[in-house]
Coordinates of C-alpha atoms in Angstrom, one line a residue:
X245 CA 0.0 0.0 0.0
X246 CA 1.7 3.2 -1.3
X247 CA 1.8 5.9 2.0
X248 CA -0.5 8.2 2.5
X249 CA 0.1 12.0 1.5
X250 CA 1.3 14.4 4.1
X251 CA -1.5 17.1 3.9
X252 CA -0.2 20.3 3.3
X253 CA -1.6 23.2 4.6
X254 CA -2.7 26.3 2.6
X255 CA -3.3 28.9 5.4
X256 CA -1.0 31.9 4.8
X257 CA 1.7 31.4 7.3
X258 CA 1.8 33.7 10.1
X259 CA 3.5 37.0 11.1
X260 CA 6.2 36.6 13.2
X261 CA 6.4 38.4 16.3
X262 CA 9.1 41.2 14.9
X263 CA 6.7 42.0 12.1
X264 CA 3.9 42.4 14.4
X265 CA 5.6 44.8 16.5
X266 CA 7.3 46.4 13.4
X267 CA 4.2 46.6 12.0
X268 CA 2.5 47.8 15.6
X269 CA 5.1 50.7 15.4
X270 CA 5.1 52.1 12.1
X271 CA 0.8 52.0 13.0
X272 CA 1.7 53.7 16.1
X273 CA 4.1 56.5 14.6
X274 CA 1.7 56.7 11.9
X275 CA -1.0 58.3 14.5
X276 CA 1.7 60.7 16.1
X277 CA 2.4 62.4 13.1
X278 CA -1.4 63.1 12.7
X279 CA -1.7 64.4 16.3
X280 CA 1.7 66.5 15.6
X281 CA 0.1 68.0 12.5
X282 CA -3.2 68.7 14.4
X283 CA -1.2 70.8 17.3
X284 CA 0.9 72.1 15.0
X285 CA -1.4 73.8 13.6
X286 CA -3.7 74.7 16.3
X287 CA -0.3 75.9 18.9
X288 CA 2.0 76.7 16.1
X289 CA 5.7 74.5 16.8
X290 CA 7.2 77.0 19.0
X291 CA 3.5 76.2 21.3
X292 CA 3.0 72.7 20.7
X293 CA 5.1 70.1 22.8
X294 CA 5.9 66.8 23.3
X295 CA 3.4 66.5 25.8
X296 CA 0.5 67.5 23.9
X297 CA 0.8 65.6 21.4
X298 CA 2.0 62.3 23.4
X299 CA -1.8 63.1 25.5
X300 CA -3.7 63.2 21.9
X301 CA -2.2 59.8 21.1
X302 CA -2.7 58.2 24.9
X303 CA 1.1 57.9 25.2
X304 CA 3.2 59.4 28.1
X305 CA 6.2 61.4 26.7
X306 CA 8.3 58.8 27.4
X307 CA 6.7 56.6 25.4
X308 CA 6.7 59.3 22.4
X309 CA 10.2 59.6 22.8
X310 CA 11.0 56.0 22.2
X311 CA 9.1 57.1 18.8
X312 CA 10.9 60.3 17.7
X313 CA 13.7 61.1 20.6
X314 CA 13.6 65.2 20.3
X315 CA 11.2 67.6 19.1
X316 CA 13.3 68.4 16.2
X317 CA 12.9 65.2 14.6
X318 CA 9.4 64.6 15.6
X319 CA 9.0 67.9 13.3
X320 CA 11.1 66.8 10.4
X321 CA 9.1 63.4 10.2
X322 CA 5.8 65.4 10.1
X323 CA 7.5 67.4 7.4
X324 CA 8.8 64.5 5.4
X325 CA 6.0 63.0 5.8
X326 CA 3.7 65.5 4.1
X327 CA 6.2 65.4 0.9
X328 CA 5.3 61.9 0.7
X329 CA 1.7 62.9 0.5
X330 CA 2.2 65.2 -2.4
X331 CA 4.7 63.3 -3.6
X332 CA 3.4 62.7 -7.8
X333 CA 4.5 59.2 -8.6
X334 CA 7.1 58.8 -10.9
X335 CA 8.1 62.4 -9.8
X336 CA 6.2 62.8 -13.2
X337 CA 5.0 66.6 -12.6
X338 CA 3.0 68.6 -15.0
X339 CA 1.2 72.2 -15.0
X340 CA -2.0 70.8 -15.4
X341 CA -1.1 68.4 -12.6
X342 CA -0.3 71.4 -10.1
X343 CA -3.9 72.3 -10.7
X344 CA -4.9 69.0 -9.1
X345 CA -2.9 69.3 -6.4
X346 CA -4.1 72.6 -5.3
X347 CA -7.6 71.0 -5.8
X348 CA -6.4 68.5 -3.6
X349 CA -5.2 70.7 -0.8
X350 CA -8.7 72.5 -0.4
X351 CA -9.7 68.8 1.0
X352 CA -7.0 68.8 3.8
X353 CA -7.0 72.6 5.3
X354 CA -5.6 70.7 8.6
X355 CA -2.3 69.8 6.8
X356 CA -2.1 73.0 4.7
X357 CA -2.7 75.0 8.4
X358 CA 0.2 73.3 9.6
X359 CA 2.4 73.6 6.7
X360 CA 2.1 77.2 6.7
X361 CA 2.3 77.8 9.9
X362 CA 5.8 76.4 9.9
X363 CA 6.5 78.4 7.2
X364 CA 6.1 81.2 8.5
X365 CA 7.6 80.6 11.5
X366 CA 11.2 78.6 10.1
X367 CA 12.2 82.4 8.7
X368 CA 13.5 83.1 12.3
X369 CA 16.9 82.7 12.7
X370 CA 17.6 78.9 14.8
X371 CA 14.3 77.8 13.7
X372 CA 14.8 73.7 13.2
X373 CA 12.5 73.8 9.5
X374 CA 14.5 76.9 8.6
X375 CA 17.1 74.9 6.3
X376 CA 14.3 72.1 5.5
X377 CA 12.1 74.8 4.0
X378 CA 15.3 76.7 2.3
X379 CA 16.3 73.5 0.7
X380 CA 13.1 72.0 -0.3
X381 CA 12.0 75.7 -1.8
X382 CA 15.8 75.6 -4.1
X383 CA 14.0 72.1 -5.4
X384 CA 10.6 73.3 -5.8
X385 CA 12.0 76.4 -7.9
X386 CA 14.0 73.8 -10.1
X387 CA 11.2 71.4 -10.7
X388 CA 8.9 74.2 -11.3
X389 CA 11.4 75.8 -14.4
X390 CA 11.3 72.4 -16.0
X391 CA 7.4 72.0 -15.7
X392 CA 7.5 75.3 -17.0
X393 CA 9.8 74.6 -19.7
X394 CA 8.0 71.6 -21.1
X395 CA 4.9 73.8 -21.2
X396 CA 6.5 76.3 -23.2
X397 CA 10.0 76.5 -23.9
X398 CA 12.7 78.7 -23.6
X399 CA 10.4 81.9 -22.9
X400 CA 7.0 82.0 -21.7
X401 CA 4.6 83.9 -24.0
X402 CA 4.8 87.5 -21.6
X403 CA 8.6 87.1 -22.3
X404 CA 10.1 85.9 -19.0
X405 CA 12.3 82.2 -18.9
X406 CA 11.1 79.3 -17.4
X407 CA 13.7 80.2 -13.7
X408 CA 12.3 84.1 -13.8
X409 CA 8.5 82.5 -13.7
X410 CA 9.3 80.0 -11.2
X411 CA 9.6 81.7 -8.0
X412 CA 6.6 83.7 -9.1
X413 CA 4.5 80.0 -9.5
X414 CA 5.9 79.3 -6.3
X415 CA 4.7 82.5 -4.6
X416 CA 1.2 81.9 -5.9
X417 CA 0.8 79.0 -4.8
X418 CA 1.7 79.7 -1.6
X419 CA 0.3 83.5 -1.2
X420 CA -3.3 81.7 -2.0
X421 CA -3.3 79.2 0.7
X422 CA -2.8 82.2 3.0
X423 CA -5.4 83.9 1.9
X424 CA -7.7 80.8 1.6
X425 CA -6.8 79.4 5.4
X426 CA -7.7 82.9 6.4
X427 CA -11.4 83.7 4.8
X428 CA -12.3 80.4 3.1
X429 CA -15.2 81.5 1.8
X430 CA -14.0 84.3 0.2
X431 CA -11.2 82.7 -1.6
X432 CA -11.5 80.3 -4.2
X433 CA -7.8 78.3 -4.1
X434 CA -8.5 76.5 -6.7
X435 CA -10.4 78.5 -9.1
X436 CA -7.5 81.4 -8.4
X437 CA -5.0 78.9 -9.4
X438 CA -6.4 78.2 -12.6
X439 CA -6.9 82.0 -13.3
X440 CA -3.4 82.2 -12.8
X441 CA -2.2 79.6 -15.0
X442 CA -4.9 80.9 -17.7
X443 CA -2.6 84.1 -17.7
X444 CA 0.9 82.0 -18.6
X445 CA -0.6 80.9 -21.7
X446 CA -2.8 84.0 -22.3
X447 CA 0.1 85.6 -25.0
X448 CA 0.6 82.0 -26.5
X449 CA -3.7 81.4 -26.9
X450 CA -3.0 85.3 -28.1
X451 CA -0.6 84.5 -31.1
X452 CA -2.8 81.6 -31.7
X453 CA -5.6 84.5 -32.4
X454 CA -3.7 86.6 -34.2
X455 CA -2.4 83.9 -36.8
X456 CA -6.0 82.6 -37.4
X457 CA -7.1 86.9 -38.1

């Protein structure tokens, strides 16, 4: 008689106890940048402590510290993490794709509070997000020339280049989510955005005119 068949078992093996707690903490550090971001933005950094945001999450501080050990980098993983947010995969971005992102951040004024709030505060001199938000604006004006030099070329149609228009994309982007966080419902982010980039292709739709006349 041949032997019998050791069954096999087709259950998905489980987790092992280091995954579960790696998995446990990335959960957990996961809900302490939300909390950051929400006192952020309601205490501003220099208000907001460790405290406050360990009490929102029902750690003590010690147990936020065995998380994110100082302040500092607490701030830096809230700020990292929000790139990853925005991040546009395949770091494929497009001017029509900048619409949809400032589309997107009229759904999430809570991050967008925060963000700016840190902002504004990182000019001071020793602020910890000061060089984070001087680097990351050098990047933004870089990959803002190129979008803007795939759009149109060497020279926009009012004349400027694709590095002269960039800071002034950035500051538009920026100035209107002031003014939106501040009187939503007399600011239309989105609508103001596409205003705006109606006017960089206003001389180009222009010479399109003139050549049909």
């Amino acid at each position: 008689m041949a032997p019998k068949a050791r069954a096999t078992s087709s259950t998905t093996p489980r987790p092992t106890p280091r995954a579960t707690s790696r998995a446990r903490s990335e959960e957990r550090r996961a809900e302490i940048l939300r909390a950051a971001l929400e006192v952020i933005a309601e205490r501003g950094y220099r208000g907001a402590s460790l405290a406050a945001v360990a009490e929102r999450v029902g750690l003590t501080q010690q147990g936020l510290l065995h998380h994110f050990p100082t302040k500092e980098a607490l701030l830096v993983a809230v700020l990292e993490a929000r790139d990853q947010w925005d991040a546009v995969p395949g770091n494929e971005i497009r001017l029509d794709l900048l619409g949809s992102l400032v589309e997107y951040n009229v759904m999430r004024p809570g991050i967008i509070q925060t963000f700016s709030a840190l902002l504004g505060e990182s000019v001071t001199d020793g602020h910890p997000a000061r060089e984070y938000f001087t680097e990351r604006y050098g990047s933004v004006r870089e990959k803002f020339a190129a979008v803007l030099r795939a759009e149109y070329g060497e020279r926009l149609p009012g004349g400027l280049t694709p590095e002269a228009a960039a800071p002034l994309l950035v500051a538009v982007m920026d100035g209107l989510q002031y003014q939106w966080l501040l009187d939503p419902e007399s600011v239309d982010m989105a609508g103001a955005f596409r205003d705006f980039l109606g006017l960089l292709g206003a001389g180009a739709r222009a010479e399109v005119s003139d050549q049909d006349v």
